[in-house]
mmCIF file of C-alpha atoms and ligand atoms in Angstrom:
data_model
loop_
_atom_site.group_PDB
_atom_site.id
_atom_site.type_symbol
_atom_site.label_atom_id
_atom_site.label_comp_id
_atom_site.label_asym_id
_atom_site.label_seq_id
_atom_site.Cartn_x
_atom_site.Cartn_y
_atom_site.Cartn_z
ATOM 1 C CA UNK A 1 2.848 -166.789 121.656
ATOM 2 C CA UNK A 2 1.534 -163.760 119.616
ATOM 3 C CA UNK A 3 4.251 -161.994 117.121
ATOM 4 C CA UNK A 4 6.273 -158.838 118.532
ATOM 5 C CA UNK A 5 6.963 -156.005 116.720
ATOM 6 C CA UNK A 6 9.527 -153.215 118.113
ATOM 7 C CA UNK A 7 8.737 -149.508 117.119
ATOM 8 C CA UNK A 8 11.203 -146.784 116.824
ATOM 9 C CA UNK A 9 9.121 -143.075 116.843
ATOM 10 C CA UNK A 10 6.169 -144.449 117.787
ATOM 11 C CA UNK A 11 5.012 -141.762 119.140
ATOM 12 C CA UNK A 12 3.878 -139.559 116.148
ATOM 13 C CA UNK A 13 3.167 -140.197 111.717
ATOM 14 C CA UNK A 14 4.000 -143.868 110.496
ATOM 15 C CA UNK A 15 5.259 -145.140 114.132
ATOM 16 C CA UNK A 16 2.330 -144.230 115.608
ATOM 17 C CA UNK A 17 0.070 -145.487 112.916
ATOM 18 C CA UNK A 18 1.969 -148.767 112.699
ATOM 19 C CA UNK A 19 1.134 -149.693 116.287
ATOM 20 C CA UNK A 20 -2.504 -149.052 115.341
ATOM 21 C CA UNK A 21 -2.283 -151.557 112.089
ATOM 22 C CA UNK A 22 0.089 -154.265 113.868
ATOM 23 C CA UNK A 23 -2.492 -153.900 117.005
ATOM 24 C CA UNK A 24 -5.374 -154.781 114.719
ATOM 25 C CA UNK A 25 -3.691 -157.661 113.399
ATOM 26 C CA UNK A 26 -2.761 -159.026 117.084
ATOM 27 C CA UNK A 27 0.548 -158.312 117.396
ATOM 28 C CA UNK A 28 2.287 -157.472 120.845
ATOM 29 C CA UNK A 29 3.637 -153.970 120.948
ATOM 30 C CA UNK A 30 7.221 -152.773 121.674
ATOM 31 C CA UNK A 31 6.857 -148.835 121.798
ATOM 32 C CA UNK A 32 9.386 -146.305 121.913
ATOM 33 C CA UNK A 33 10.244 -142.853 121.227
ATOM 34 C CA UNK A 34 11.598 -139.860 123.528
ATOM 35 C CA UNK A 35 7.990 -138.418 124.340
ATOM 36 C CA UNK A 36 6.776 -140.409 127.360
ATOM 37 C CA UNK A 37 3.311 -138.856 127.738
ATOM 38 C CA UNK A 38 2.568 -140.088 124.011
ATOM 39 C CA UNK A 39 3.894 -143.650 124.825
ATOM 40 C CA UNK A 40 1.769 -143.554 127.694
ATOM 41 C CA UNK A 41 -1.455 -142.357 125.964
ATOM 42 C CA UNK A 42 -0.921 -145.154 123.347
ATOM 43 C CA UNK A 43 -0.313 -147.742 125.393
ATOM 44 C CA UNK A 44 -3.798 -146.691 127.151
ATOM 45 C CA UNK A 45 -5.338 -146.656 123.646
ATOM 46 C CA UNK A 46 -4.149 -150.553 123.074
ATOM 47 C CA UNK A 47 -3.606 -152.485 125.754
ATOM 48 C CA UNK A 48 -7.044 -153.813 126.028
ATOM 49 C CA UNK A 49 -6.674 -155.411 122.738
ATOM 50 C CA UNK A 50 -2.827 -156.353 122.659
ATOM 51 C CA UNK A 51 0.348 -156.265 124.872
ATOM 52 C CA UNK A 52 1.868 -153.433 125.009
ATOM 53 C CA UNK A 53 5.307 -152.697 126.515
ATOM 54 C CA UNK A 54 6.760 -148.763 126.172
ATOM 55 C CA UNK A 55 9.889 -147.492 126.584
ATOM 56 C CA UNK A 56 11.243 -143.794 126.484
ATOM 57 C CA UNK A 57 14.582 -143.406 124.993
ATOM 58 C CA UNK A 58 17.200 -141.505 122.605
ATOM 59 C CA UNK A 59 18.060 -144.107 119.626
ATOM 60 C CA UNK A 60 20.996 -142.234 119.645
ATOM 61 C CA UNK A 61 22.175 -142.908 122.478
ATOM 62 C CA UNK A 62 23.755 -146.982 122.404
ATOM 63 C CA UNK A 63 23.843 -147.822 125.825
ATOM 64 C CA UNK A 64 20.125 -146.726 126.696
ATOM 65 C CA UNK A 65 19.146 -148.962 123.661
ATOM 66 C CA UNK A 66 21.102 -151.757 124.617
ATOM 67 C CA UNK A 67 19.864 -151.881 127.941
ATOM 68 C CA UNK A 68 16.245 -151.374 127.109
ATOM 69 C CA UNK A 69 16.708 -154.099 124.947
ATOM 70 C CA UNK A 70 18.313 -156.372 126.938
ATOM 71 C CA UNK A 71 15.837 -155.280 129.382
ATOM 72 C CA UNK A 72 12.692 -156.255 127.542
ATOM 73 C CA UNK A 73 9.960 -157.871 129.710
ATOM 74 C CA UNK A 74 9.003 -161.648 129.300
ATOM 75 C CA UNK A 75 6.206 -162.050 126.125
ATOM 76 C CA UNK A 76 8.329 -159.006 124.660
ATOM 77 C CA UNK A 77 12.072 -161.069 123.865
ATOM 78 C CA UNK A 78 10.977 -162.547 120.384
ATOM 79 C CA UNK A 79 10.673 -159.994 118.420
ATOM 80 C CA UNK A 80 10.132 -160.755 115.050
ATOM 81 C CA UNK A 81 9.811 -157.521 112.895
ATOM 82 C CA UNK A 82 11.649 -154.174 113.301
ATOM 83 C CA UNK A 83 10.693 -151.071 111.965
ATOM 84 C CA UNK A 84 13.617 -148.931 112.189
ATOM 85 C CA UNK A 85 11.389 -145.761 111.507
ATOM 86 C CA UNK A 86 12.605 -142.972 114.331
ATOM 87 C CA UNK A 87 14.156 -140.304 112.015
ATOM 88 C CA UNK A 88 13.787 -136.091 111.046
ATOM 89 C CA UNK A 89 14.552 -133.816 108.724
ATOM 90 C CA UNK A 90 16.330 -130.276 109.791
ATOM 91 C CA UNK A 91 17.418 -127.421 108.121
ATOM 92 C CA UNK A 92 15.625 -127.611 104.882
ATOM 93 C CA UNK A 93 17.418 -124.284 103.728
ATOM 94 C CA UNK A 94 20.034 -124.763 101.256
ATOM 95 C CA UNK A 95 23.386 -125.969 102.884
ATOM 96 C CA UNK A 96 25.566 -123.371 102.716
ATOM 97 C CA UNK A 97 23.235 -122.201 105.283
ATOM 98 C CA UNK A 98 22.437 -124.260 107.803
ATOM 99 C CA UNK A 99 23.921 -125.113 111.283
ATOM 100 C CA UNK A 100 26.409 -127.759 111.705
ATOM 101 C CA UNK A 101 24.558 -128.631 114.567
ATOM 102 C CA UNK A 102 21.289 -129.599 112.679
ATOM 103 C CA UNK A 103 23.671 -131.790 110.080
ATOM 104 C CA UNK A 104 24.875 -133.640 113.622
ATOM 105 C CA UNK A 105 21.327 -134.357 114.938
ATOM 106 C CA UNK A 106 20.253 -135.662 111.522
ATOM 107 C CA UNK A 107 23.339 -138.268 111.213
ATOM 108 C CA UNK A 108 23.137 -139.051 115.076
ATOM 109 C CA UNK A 109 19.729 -140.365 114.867
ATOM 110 C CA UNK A 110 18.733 -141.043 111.354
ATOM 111 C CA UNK A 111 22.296 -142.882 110.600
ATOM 112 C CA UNK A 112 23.773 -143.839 114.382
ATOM 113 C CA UNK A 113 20.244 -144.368 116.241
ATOM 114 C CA UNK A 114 19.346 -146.724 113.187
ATOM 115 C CA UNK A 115 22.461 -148.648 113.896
ATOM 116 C CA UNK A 116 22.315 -148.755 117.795
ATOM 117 C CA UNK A 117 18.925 -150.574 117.610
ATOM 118 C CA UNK A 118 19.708 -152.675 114.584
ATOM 119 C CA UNK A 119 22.662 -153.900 116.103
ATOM 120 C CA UNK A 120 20.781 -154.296 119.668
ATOM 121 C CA UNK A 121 18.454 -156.823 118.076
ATOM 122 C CA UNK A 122 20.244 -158.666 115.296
ATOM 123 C CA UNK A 123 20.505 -161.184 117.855
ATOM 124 C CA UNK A 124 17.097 -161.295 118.630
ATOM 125 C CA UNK A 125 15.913 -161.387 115.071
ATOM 126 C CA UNK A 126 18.285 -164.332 113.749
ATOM 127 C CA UNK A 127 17.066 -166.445 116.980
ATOM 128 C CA UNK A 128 13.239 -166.124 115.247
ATOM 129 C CA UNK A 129 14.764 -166.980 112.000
ATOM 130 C CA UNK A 130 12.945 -167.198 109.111
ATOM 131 C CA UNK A 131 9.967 -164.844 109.060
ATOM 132 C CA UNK A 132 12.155 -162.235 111.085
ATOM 133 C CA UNK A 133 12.081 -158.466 109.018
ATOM 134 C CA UNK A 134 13.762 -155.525 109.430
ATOM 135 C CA UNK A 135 12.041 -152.302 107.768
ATOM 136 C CA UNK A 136 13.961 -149.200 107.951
ATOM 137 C CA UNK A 137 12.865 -146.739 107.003
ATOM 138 C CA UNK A 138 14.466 -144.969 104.105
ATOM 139 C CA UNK A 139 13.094 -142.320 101.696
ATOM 140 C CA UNK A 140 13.275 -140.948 97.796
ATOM 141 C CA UNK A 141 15.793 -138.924 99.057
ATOM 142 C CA UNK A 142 18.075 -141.496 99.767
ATOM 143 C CA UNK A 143 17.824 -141.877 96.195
ATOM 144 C CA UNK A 144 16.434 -138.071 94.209
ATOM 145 C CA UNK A 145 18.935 -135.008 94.792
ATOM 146 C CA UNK A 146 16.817 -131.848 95.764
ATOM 147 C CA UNK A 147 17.541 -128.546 97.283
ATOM 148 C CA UNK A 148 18.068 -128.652 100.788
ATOM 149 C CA UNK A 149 18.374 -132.315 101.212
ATOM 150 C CA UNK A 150 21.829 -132.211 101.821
ATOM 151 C CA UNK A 151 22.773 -134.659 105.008
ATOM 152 C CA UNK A 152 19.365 -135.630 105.106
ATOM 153 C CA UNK A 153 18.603 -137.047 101.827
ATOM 154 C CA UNK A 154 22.394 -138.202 102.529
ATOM 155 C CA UNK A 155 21.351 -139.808 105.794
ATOM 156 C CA UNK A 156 18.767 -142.176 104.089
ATOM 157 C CA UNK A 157 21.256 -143.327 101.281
ATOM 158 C CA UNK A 158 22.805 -144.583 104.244
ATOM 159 C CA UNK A 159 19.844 -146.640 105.456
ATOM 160 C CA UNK A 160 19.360 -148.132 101.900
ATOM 161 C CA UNK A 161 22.922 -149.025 101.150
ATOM 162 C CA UNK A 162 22.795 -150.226 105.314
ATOM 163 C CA UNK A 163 20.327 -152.250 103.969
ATOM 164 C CA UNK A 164 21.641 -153.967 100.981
ATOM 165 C CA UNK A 165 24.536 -154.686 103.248
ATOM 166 C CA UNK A 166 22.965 -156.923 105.610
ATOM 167 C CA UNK A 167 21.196 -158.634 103.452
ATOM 168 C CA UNK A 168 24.054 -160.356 102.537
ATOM 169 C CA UNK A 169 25.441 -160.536 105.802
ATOM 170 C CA UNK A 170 21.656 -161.959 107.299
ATOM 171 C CA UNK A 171 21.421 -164.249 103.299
ATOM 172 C CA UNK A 172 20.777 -167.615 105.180
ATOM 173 C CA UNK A 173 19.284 -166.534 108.717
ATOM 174 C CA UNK A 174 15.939 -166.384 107.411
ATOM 175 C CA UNK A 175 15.771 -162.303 108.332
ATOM 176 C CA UNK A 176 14.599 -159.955 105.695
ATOM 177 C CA UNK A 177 15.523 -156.564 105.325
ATOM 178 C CA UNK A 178 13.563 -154.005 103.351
ATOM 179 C CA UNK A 179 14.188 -150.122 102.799
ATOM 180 C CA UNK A 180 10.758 -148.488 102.480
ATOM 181 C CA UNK A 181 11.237 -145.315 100.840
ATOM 182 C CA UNK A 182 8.340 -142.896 101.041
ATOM 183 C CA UNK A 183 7.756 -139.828 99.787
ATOM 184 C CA UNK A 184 5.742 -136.764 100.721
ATOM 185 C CA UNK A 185 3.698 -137.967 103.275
ATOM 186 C CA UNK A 186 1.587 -136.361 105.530
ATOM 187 C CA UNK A 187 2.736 -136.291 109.490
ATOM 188 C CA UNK A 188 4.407 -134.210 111.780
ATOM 189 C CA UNK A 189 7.607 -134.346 109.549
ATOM 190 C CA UNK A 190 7.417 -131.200 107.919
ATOM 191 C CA UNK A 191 6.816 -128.906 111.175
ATOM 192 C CA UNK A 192 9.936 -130.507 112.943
ATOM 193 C CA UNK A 193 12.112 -129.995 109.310
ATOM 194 C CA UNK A 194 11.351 -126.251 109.590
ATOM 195 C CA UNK A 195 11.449 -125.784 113.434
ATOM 196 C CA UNK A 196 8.042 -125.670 114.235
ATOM 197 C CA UNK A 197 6.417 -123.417 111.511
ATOM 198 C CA UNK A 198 2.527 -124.800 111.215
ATOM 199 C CA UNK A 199 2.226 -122.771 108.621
ATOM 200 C CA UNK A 200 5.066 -124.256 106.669
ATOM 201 C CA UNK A 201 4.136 -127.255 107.271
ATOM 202 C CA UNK A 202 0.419 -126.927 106.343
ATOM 203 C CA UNK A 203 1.088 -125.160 102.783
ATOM 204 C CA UNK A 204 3.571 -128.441 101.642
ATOM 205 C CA UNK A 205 0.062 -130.201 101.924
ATOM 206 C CA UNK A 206 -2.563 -128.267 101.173
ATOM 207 C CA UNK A 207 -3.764 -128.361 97.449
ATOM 208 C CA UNK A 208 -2.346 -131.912 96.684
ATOM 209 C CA UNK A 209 -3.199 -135.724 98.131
ATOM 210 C CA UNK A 210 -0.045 -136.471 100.272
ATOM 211 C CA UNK A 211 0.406 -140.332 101.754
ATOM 212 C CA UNK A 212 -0.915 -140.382 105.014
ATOM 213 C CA UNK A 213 0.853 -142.190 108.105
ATOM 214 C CA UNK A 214 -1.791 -144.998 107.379
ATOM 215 C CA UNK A 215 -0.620 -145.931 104.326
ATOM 216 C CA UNK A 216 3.254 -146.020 105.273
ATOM 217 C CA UNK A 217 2.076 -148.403 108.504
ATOM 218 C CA UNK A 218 -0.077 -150.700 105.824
ATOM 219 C CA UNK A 219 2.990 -151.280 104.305
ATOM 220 C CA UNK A 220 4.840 -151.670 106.807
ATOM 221 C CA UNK A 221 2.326 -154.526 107.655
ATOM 222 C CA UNK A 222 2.288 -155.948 104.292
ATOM 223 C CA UNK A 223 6.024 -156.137 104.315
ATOM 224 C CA UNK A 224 5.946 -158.226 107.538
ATOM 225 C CA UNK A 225 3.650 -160.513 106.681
ATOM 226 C CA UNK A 226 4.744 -161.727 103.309
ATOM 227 C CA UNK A 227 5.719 -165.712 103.022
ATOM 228 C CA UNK A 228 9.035 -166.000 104.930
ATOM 229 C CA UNK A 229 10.053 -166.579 101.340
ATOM 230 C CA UNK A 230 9.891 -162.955 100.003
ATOM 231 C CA UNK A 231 11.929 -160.092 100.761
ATOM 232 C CA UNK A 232 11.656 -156.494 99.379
ATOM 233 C CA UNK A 233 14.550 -154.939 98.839
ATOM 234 C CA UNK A 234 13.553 -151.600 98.550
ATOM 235 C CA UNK A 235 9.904 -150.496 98.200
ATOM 236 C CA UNK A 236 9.823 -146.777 97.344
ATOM 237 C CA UNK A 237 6.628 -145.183 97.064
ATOM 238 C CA UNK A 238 5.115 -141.486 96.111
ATOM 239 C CA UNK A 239 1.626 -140.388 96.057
ATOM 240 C CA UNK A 240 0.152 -140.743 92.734
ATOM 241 C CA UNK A 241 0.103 -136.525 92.849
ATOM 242 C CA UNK A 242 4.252 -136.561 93.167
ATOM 243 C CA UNK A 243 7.174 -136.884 90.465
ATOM 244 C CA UNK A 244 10.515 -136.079 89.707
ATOM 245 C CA UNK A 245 11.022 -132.821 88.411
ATOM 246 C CA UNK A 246 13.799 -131.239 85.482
ATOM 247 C CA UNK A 247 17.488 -130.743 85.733
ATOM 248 C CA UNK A 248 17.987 -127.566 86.953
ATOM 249 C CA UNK A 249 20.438 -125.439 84.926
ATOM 250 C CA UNK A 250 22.385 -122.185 85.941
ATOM 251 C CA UNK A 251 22.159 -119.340 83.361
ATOM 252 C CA UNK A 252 23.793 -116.113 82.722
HETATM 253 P P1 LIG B 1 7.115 -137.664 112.649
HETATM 254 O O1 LIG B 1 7.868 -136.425 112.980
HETATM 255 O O2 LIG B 1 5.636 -137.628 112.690
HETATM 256 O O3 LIG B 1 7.642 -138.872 113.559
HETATM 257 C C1 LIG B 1 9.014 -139.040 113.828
HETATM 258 C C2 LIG B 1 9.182 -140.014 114.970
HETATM 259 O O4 LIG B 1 10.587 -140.202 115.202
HETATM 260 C C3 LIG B 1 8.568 -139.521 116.261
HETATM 261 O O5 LIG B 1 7.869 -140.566 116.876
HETATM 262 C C4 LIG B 1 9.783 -139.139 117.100
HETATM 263 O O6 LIG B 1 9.520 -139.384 118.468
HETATM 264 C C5 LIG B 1 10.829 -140.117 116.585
HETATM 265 N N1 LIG B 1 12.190 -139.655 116.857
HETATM 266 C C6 LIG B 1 12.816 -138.582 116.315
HETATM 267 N N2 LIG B 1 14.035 -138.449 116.863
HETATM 268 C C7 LIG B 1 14.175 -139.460 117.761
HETATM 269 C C8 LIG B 1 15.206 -139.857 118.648
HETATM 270 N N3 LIG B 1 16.366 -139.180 118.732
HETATM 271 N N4 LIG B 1 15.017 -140.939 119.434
HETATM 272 C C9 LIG B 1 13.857 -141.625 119.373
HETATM 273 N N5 LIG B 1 12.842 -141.308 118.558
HETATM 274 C C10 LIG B 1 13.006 -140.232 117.769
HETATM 275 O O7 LIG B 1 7.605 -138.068 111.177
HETATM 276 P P2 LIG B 1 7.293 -139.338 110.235
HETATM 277 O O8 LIG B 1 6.381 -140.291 110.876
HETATM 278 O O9 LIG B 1 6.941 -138.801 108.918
HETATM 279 O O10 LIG B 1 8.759 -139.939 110.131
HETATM 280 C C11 LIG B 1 9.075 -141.299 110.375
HETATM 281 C C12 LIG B 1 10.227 -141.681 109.470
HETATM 282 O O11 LIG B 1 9.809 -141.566 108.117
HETATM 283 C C13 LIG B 1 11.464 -140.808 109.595
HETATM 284 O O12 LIG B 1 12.599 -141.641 109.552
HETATM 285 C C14 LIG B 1 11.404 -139.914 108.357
HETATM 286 O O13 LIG B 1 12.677 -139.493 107.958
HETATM 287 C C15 LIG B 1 10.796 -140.870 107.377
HETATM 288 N N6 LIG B 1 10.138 -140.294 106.202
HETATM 289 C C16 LIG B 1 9.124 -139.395 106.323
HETATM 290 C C17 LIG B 1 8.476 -138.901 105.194
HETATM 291 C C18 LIG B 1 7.403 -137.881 105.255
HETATM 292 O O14 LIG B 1 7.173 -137.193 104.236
HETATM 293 N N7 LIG B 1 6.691 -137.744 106.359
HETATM 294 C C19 LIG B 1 8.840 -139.404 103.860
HETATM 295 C C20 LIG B 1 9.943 -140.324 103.853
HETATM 296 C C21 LIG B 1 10.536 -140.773 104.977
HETATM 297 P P3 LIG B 1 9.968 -138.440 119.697
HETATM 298 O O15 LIG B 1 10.040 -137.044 119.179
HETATM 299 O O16 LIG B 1 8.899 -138.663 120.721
HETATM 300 O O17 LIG B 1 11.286 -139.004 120.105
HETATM 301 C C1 LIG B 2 10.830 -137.110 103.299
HETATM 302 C C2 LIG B 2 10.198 -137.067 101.951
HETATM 303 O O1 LIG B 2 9.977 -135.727 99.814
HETATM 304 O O2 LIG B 2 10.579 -134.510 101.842
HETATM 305 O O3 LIG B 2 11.761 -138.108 103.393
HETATM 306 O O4 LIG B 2 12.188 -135.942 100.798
HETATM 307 S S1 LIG B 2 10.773 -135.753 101.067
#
């Protein structure tokens, strides 16, 4: 039987790209994400080389996850890596001005969709055992504080200190878990963060060598595929053109 790999957001940036670089390596294909016509188009882009199985759903909302796992289709049930990657960034004003609403959708699916399918699959994963990952997908600003992060950058300290956490809970199942903590990287990110704006979202990358989705998914892959042995903890990673920048300092 080939290894199964389960795909939150794969329907656009490192999701997408992932199915790609798990596809190439043989892997059968759990995709999901909300867009169906995406699903659809990538399952017509793969299935001649691997199986593919898509679903549509909302990670945030528990019972559609439980079901569609629970409803996964023979060749499909072992899944042996997770990548916990569905996630967005709203609201990247300071947060004194900002909607409460946008701080909801960010928690709902960044914190509580990362738990629904985690939890949906734990048993899954400890039945494979040793070999089984989890990769969820974090970011540096789970870990940096910048302007108009706020519940976002607060949302992926979550998934890192989520992650920590069941490592020791999974220590002797044989599952790893890894946060994988990108930063700037080059997708459709930035024009959902600012509601759309191209232009936005096209100036953040112009000028300077952003990761691309590709290089997110290839580690993705390399995390997988390491000797059961091995687990990452966390793996953060920048593009060689980002760094941290100086305390900032109110003056008169
Ligand atoms: P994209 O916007 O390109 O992709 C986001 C994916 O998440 C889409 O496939 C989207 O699918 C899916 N998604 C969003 N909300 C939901 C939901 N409620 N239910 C199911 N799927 C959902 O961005 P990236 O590929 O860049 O982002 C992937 C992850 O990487 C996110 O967790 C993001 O926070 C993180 N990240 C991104 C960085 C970057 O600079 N790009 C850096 C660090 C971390 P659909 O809309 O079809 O549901
Ligand atoms: C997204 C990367 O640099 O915008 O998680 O925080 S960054």
């Amino acid at each position: 039987m080939t290894d199964c790999v389960f795909i939150t957001g794969a329907t656009s940036g490192f999701g997408r790209a992932a199915a790609h670089r798990f596809a190439a390596a043989g892997w059968s294909l759990v995709l999901t994400g909300r867009r169906l016509e995406r699903l659809e188009a990538l399952k017509e882009e793969l299935q001649g080389r691997v199986p593919v199985h898509i679903i549509a759903l909302d990670v945030r909302d528990s019972d559609v996850v439980d079901a569609a796992v629970a409803a996964l289709p023979e060749g499909f049930t072992r899944v042996r890596t997770l990548l916990n990657n569905a996630g967005l960034a709203l609201a990247p004003q300071s947060a004194q001005h900002t909607d409460r609403s946008d701080w909801h959708t960010m928690i709902d699916t960044n914190v509580t969709g990362l738990v629904n399918v985690t939890h949906a699959l734990l048993p899954t994963l400890i039945d494979v055992g040793e070999g089984a990952t989890i990769v969820n997908v974090g970011s540096i600003a789970g870990q940096w504080p910048y302007p108009g992060s706020h519940v976002y950058g607060a949302s992926k300290a979550f998934v890192k200190q989520f992650s920590y956490n069941l490592r020791c809970d999974l220590l002797g199942t044989g599952v790893r878990v890894t946060d994988l903590a990108p930063g700037i990287a080059e997708t459709e990110f930035t024009l959902v963060r600012t509601g759309g704006d191209q232009a936005a979202s096209d100036a953040l990358y112009r000028g300077t060598t952003a990761l691309t989705a590709e290089d997110i998914a290839e580690q993705m892959f390399y995390i997988a595929t390491l000797p059961p042995h091995v687990n990452f903890n966390r793996l953060e990673v920048m593009p060689t053109r980002q760094a941290w920048s100086a305390f900032a300092i109110d003056y008169d």
